[in-house]
Amino acid sequence: MQQRTFPNHTALSQHTADYIANLIRQKPDAVLCLASGDTPTETYRILASMVQSGDLDLSRCRFIGLDEWVGFGPTDVGSCGYLVYRDLFTPAQIRSEQITYFDAKATDLQAECARVDDAIADFGKLDLLLVGIGMNGHIALNEPGTPFSLRCHVVQLAQSTIDVGQKYFTKPTPLSQGITLGLQHLAEARDVILMASGPRKAAVVQQALTGPVTEQLPASIMQTIEQGKVWVSE
Ligand code: PGA
């Protein structure tokens, strides 16, 4: 695992965008699984502006959605899909057939898990998995206590995730379950970047990288991911 600290969020975002752009230039049909959340927003805006200025071509890439709140879809303001569409898919004119996203409004969520697992298996391997870290150490919606061996699954959200998740919404929003890729996908991806910014995340990042590797702290799995990169900023 590689660890790197950047002086500020802009430097972290620029570096991450440049890294992803280079990866895509080397493999134009790359399969990318990109996190939602506040942390990667600036990275996505830089990538979208590269596309708009003709410096980057995403037209052959395939995109997998990392996670979603159960009951929400990409047109619901504040959902995971909403943020990624707003910052990347829409401005970069990604076509719908390039995108595999959980339908978190589906009545059969297990079938959704199987559909996304099958799509990933058909691609072979994810070329890049870009994730953030939650205040409780979650990665995607893999909450503390989730077995590292899971692939796509439905989760009962931790109270901390429900509380912190309110920041994405314009009004108080009941959240209870999520649907998410699993940490086994992380272990199997060709490349993994975990981004974290700001003093609020410093303690959990430190604990994940230097404490014991334990399913009680999902992000501690990064210590075991050889191809993993933990890029943080102050
Ligand atoms: P954030 O979310 O980027 O909005 O801080 C990260 C996460 O919960 O994984």
Short mmCIF file of N, CA, C and O in Angstrom, two decimals, residues 99-153:
data_model
loop_
_atom_site.label_atom_id
_atom_site.label_comp_id
_atom_site.label_asym_id
_atom_site.label_seq_id
_atom_site.Cartn_x
_atom_site.Cartn_y
_atom_site.Cartn_z
N ILE A 99 -22.96 2.97 -18.18
CA ILE A 99 -23.10 3.05 -16.73
C ILE A 99 -23.88 1.85 -16.19
O ILE A 99 -24.96 1.53 -16.68
N THR A 100 -23.33 1.19 -15.17
CA THR A 100 -24.06 0.16 -14.41
C THR A 100 -24.24 0.70 -13.01
O THR A 100 -23.24 0.91 -12.29
N TYR A 101 -25.45 0.98 -12.64
CA TYR A 101 -25.70 1.54 -11.30
C TYR A 101 -26.76 0.70 -10.61
O TYR A 101 -27.68 0.22 -11.25
N PHE A 102 -26.63 0.55 -9.31
CA PHE A 102 -27.68 -0.15 -8.57
C PHE A 102 -29.01 0.59 -8.76
O PHE A 102 -29.05 1.82 -8.70
N ASP A 103 -30.10 -0.19 -8.97
CA ASP A 103 -31.44 0.39 -8.85
C ASP A 103 -31.86 0.15 -7.41
O ASP A 103 -32.38 -0.91 -7.07
N ALA A 104 -31.63 1.16 -6.58
CA ALA A 104 -31.89 1.00 -5.13
C ALA A 104 -33.36 1.20 -4.80
O ALA A 104 -33.75 1.21 -3.64
N LYS A 105 -34.20 1.37 -5.86
CA LYS A 105 -35.65 1.41 -5.65
C LYS A 105 -36.28 0.07 -6.04
O LYS A 105 -37.50 -0.09 -5.96
N ALA A 106 -35.47 -0.87 -6.48
CA ALA A 106 -36.00 -2.16 -6.93
C ALA A 106 -36.64 -2.90 -5.76
O ALA A 106 -36.22 -2.76 -4.61
N THR A 107 -37.68 -3.69 -6.08
CA THR A 107 -38.31 -4.46 -4.99
C THR A 107 -37.41 -5.64 -4.61
O THR A 107 -37.37 -6.04 -3.45
N ASP A 108 -36.67 -6.18 -5.58
CA ASP A 108 -35.79 -7.31 -5.29
C ASP A 108 -34.33 -6.82 -5.26
O ASP A 108 -33.63 -6.82 -6.28
N LEU A 109 -33.90 -6.42 -4.08
CA LEU A 109 -32.55 -5.86 -3.97
C LEU A 109 -31.48 -6.94 -4.10
O LEU A 109 -30.36 -6.66 -4.54
N GLN A 110 -31.83 -8.18 -3.71
CA GLN A 110 -30.85 -9.27 -3.88
C GLN A 110 -30.56 -9.48 -5.37
O GLN A 110 -29.43 -9.75 -5.77
N ALA A 111 -31.62 -9.35 -6.18
CA ALA A 111 -31.43 -9.49 -7.63
C ALA A 111 -30.55 -8.36 -8.16
O ALA A 111 -29.74 -8.56 -9.07
N GLU A 112 -30.70 -7.17 -7.58
CA GLU A 112 -29.84 -6.05 -7.97
C GLU A 112 -28.38 -6.35 -7.64
O GLU A 112 -27.47 -6.06 -8.43
N CYS A 113 -28.16 -6.92 -6.45
CA CYS A 113 -26.80 -7.29 -6.06
C CYS A 113 -26.22 -8.29 -7.08
O CYS A 113 -25.08 -8.15 -7.52
N ALA A 114 -27.04 -9.28 -7.42
CA ALA A 114 -26.57 -10.31 -8.36
C ALA A 114 -26.29 -9.68 -9.73
O ALA A 114 -25.29 -10.03 -10.39
N ARG A 115 -27.15 -8.75 -10.15
CA ARG A 115 -26.97 -8.11 -11.47
C ARG A 115 -25.64 -7.34 -11.52
O ARG A 115 -24.88 -7.46 -12.49
N VAL A 116 -25.35 -6.60 -10.46
CA VAL A 116 -24.10 -5.81 -10.47
C VAL A 116 -22.89 -6.72 -10.29
O VAL A 116 -21.86 -6.54 -10.95
N ASP A 117 -23.02 -7.74 -9.44
CA ASP A 117 -21.92 -8.72 -9.31
C ASP A 117 -21.62 -9.37 -10.67
O ASP A 117 -20.46 -9.54 -11.05
N ASP A 118 -22.69 -9.73 -11.39
CA ASP A 118 -22.51 -10.38 -12.70
C ASP A 118 -21.85 -9.42 -13.69
O ASP A 118 -20.99 -9.83 -14.48
N ALA A 119 -22.26 -8.15 -13.65
CA ALA A 119 -21.68 -7.17 -14.58
C ALA A 119 -20.18 -7.04 -14.31
O ALA A 119 -19.36 -7.02 -15.24
N ILE A 120 -19.81 -7.00 -13.04
CA ILE A 120 -18.38 -6.87 -12.69
C ILE A 120 -17.63 -8.14 -13.13
O ILE A 120 -16.55 -8.06 -13.71
N ALA A 121 -18.25 -9.30 -12.89
CA ALA A 121 -17.61 -10.56 -13.28
C ALA A 121 -17.43 -10.60 -14.80
O ALA A 121 -16.40 -11.06 -15.31
N ASP A 122 -18.42 -10.09 -15.54
CA ASP A 122 -18.32 -10.08 -17.01
C ASP A 122 -17.16 -9.19 -17.47
O ASP A 122 -16.50 -9.48 -18.46
N PHE A 123 -16.95 -8.08 -16.76
CA PHE A 123 -15.84 -7.18 -17.13
C PHE A 123 -14.49 -7.83 -16.82
O PHE A 123 -13.47 -7.42 -17.33
N GLY A 124 -14.50 -8.82 -15.93
CA GLY A 124 -13.24 -9.45 -15.52
C GLY A 124 -12.78 -8.84 -14.22
O GLY A 124 -13.00 -9.37 -13.16
N LYS A 125 -12.16 -7.67 -14.33
CA LYS A 125 -11.70 -6.99 -13.12
C LYS A 125 -11.99 -5.51 -13.25
O LYS A 125 -11.98 -4.96 -14.36
N LEU A 126 -12.19 -4.85 -12.12
CA LEU A 126 -12.29 -3.40 -12.13
C LEU A 126 -10.88 -2.85 -12.33
O LEU A 126 -9.94 -3.25 -11.64
N ASP A 127 -10.72 -1.92 -13.28
CA ASP A 127 -9.40 -1.31 -13.47
C ASP A 127 -9.09 -0.32 -12.37
O ASP A 127 -7.93 -0.13 -12.02
N LEU A 128 -10.13 0.31 -11.85
CA LEU A 128 -9.93 1.25 -10.75
C LEU A 128 -11.15 1.27 -9.85
O LEU A 128 -12.28 1.37 -10.34
N LEU A 129 -10.89 1.21 -8.58
CA LEU A 129 -11.93 1.42 -7.58
C LEU A 129 -11.49 2.64 -6.79
O LEU A 129 -10.42 2.64 -6.18
N LEU A 130 -12.28 3.70 -6.85
CA LEU A 130 -11.97 4.94 -6.12
C LEU A 130 -12.97 5.05 -4.99
O LEU A 130 -14.18 5.07 -5.23
N VAL A 131 -12.47 5.12 -3.76
CA VAL A 131 -13.37 5.15 -2.61
C VAL A 131 -12.99 6.29 -1.66
O VAL A 131 -11.88 6.83 -1.73
N GLY A 132 -13.93 6.62 -0.78
CA GLY A 132 -13.66 7.52 0.32
C GLY A 132 -13.65 6.71 1.61
O GLY A 132 -13.61 5.48 1.60
N ILE A 133 -13.71 7.41 2.72
CA ILE A 133 -13.78 6.73 4.02
C ILE A 133 -14.79 7.49 4.88
O ILE A 133 -14.78 8.73 4.90
N GLY A 134 -15.66 6.73 5.53
CA GLY A 134 -16.65 7.36 6.41
C GLY A 134 -16.05 7.69 7.77
O GLY A 134 -14.97 7.19 8.13
N MET A 135 -16.76 8.49 8.52
CA MET A 135 -16.28 8.88 9.85
C MET A 135 -16.15 7.66 10.77
O MET A 135 -15.41 7.69 11.74
N ASN A 136 -16.89 6.59 10.47
CA ASN A 136 -16.78 5.37 11.28
C ASN A 136 -15.87 4.33 10.61
O ASN A 136 -15.86 3.16 10.99
N GLY A 137 -15.13 4.77 9.59
CA GLY A 137 -14.19 3.86 8.93
C GLY A 137 -14.81 3.02 7.83
O GLY A 137 -14.16 2.12 7.30
N HIS A 138 -16.08 3.31 7.48
CA HIS A 138 -16.67 2.50 6.40
C HIS A 138 -16.02 2.84 5.06
O HIS A 138 -15.48 3.93 4.87
N ILE A 139 -16.07 1.85 4.18
CA ILE A 139 -15.68 2.05 2.77
C ILE A 139 -16.89 1.68 1.95
O ILE A 139 -17.46 0.60 2.14
N ALA A 140 -17.28 2.56 1.02
CA ALA A 140 -18.58 2.44 0.37
C ALA A 140 -19.60 2.34 1.52
O ALA A 140 -19.49 3.09 2.48
N LEU A 141 -20.55 1.42 1.47
CA LEU A 141 -21.44 1.30 2.63
C LEU A 141 -21.16 0.01 3.39
O LEU A 141 -22.03 -0.58 4.02
N ASN A 142 -19.91 -0.41 3.34
CA ASN A 142 -19.48 -1.55 4.17
C ASN A 142 -19.23 -1.00 5.57
O ASN A 142 -18.20 -0.37 5.84
N GLU A 143 -20.19 -1.26 6.44
CA GLU A 143 -20.14 -0.70 7.79
C GLU A 143 -19.27 -1.57 8.70
O GLU A 143 -18.96 -2.72 8.36
N PRO A 144 -18.85 -1.02 9.85
CA PRO A 144 -18.06 -1.83 10.78
C PRO A 144 -18.72 -3.17 11.07
O PRO A 144 -19.94 -3.23 11.30
N GLY A 145 -17.93 -4.23 11.01
CA GLY A 145 -18.44 -5.58 11.25
C GLY A 145 -18.74 -6.35 9.97
O GLY A 145 -19.00 -7.54 10.02
N THR A 146 -18.66 -5.67 8.80
CA THR A 146 -18.95 -6.35 7.53
C THR A 146 -17.79 -7.29 7.17
O THR A 146 -16.64 -6.86 7.17
N PRO A 147 -18.09 -8.55 6.85
CA PRO A 147 -17.00 -9.44 6.43
C PRO A 147 -16.26 -8.90 5.20
O PRO A 147 -16.89 -8.39 4.27
N PHE A 148 -14.95 -8.99 5.23
CA PHE A 148 -14.13 -8.54 4.08
C PHE A 148 -14.46 -9.37 2.83
O PHE A 148 -14.14 -8.96 1.73
N SER A 149 -15.05 -10.56 3.02
CA SER A 149 -15.24 -11.49 1.90
C SER A 149 -16.50 -11.20 1.07
O SER A 149 -16.72 -11.87 0.07
N LEU A 150 -17.30 -10.20 1.46
CA LEU A 150 -18.57 -9.99 0.73
C LEU A 150 -18.35 -9.25 -0.59
O LEU A 150 -17.46 -8.41 -0.71
N ARG A 151 -19.20 -9.59 -1.56
CA ARG A 151 -19.31 -8.78 -2.78
C ARG A 151 -20.56 -7.91 -2.60
O ARG A 151 -20.78 -7.39 -1.51
N CYS A 152 -21.37 -7.69 -3.65
CA CYS A 152 -22.51 -6.77 -3.49
C CYS A 152 -23.46 -7.28 -2.42
O CYS A 152 -23.75 -8.48 -2.36
N HIS A 153 -23.95 -6.36 -1.62
CA HIS A 153 -24.90 -6.76 -0.57
C HIS A 153 -25.70 -5.56 -0.09
O HIS A 153 -25.37 -4.40 -0.39
#
